[in-house]
Amino acid sequence: MTVTVQAVPCLSDNYAWMLRDAATGTVAICDPGEAAPVIAALEAAGGRCDLILLTHHHGDHVNGVEEIRAKYGATVIGAQADAQRLPKLDQAVIPGDTIKVGQTEGQVIDSPGHTLGHIAFYFPDGDVLLCGDTLFSLGCGRLLEGTAADMFRALSLLKVLPPQTLVCCGHEYTESNARFALTVEPENEALRRKAEAVKAARAAGKPTLPVTLGEEMQTNPFLRASTVERLAEIRTAKDNF
Ligand code: ZN
Ligand code: FE
């Protein structure tokens, strides 16, 4: 059994992600940063929302939760470690736990760095990774709470996933990330081609996500950093870019 995934643009540059289990029609929404666009997408898809999955507590990922929960009676799933600062959880999970969207299993992956309680959800059967603000296309999350070592470990857990994995990030930052990435790896041909494609997609008003993990491994300097020190160096440079 498997899930399909669809981006739902929210706020100025956020994405919520809508998952649908093919076998049962069960629908999950990840990181609804606002209610209106998510409800519109849910209604267009059949007017059902069974689950809300949360990667971390920031408002631009959770502010739509209560309205969506009230309208659909959705079950809210998030990190036990952050239960105090997330909306009220119906199911509190820890890294290593398994969740279910209909018949499709998802794995909870520890993903600290941007925030300490950050988690990611990985659905092997659908090749879907919901990674919030940990991994972006051509970038990674700012280290608001964790250290470069935390982020390095988090990215290490993601980069071993299969190359066909669809990386579903919390923000459309790809175009500005590309400008920075080119300063880190100016000779990277795959990155240069990618930067052109991203520019064209954005000019046409198209999302650059999801992206495959295999493509990110060729082009994302943060994923390609082989040591904590290198990752820290790139992250600091990006913060000052
Ligand atoms: Zn965030
Ligand atoms: Fe965010």
PDB file of N, CA and C and ligand atoms in Angstrom, residues 56-61 114-115 118 132-133 136 144 171, ligand 1:
ATOM      1  N   HIS A  56       7.407  20.393  14.073  1.00  0.00           N
ATOM      2  CA  HIS A  56       7.939  21.209  15.172  1.00  0.00           C
ATOM      3  C   HIS A  56       6.939  22.310  15.508  1.00  0.00           C
ATOM      4  N   HIS A  57       7.244  23.065  16.549  1.00  0.00           N
ATOM      5  CA  HIS A  57       6.236  23.910  17.192  1.00  0.00           C
ATOM      6  C   HIS A  57       6.064  25.307  16.594  1.00  0.00           C
ATOM      7  N   HIS A  58       6.876  25.704  15.637  1.00  0.00           N
ATOM      8  CA  HIS A  58       6.792  27.084  15.146  1.00  0.00           C
ATOM      9  C   HIS A  58       5.415  27.401  14.549  1.00  0.00           C
ATOM     10  N   GLY A  59       4.995  28.635  14.769  1.00  0.00           N
ATOM     11  CA  GLY A  59       3.669  29.072  14.350  1.00  0.00           C
ATOM     12  C   GLY A  59       3.388  28.861  12.882  1.00  0.00           C
ATOM     13  N   ASP A  60       4.385  29.057  12.039  1.00  0.00           N
ATOM     14  CA  ASP A  60       4.169  28.902  10.596  1.00  0.00           C
ATOM     15  C   ASP A  60       3.990  27.423  10.195  1.00  0.00           C
ATOM     16  N   HIS A  61       4.022  26.524  11.194  1.00  0.00           N
ATOM     17  CA  HIS A  61       3.764  25.095  10.938  1.00  0.00           C
ATOM     18  C   HIS A  61       2.547  24.574  11.698  1.00  0.00           C
ATOM     19  N   HIS A 114      17.210  22.704  13.991  1.00  0.00           N
ATOM     20  CA  HIS A 114      16.391  23.918  13.832  1.00  0.00           C
ATOM     21  C   HIS A 114      15.675  24.194  15.156  1.00  0.00           C
ATOM     22  N   THR A 115      14.989  23.173  15.688  1.00  0.00           N
ATOM     23  CA  THR A 115      14.533  23.183  17.088  1.00  0.00           C
ATOM     24  C   THR A 115      14.990  21.858  17.690  1.00  0.00           C
ATOM     25  N   HIS A 118      12.440  18.786  17.080  1.00  0.00           N
ATOM     26  CA  HIS A 118      12.020  18.596  15.689  1.00  0.00           C
ATOM     27  C   HIS A 118      12.052  17.106  15.317  1.00  0.00           C
ATOM     28  N   GLY A 132       9.930  19.049   7.414  1.00  0.00           N
ATOM     29  CA  GLY A 132       9.752  20.333   8.100  1.00  0.00           C
ATOM     30  C   GLY A 132      10.846  21.319   7.776  1.00  0.00           C
ATOM     31  N   ASP A 133      11.464  21.878   8.805  1.00  0.00           N
ATOM     32  CA  ASP A 133      12.523  22.869   8.608  1.00  0.00           C
ATOM     33  C   ASP A 133      13.907  22.295   8.900  1.00  0.00           C
ATOM     34  N   PHE A 136      16.019  21.580   3.579  1.00  0.00           N
ATOM     35  CA  PHE A 136      15.365  22.293   2.479  1.00  0.00           C
ATOM     36  C   PHE A 136      16.052  21.899   1.177  1.00  0.00           C
ATOM     37  N   LEU A 144      18.329  27.337  15.286  1.00  0.00           N
ATOM     38  CA  LEU A 144      17.750  28.232  16.279  1.00  0.00           C
ATOM     39  C   LEU A 144      17.928  27.689  17.691  1.00  0.00           C
ATOM     40  N   HIS A 171       9.372  24.833   3.488  1.00  0.00           N
ATOM     41  CA  HIS A 171       9.413  26.164   2.857  1.00  0.00           C
ATOM     42  C   HIS A 171       9.891  26.100   1.413  1.00  0.00           C
TER      43      HIS A 171
HETATM   44 ZN    ZN B   1      10.564  26.492  11.884  1.00  0.00          ZN
END
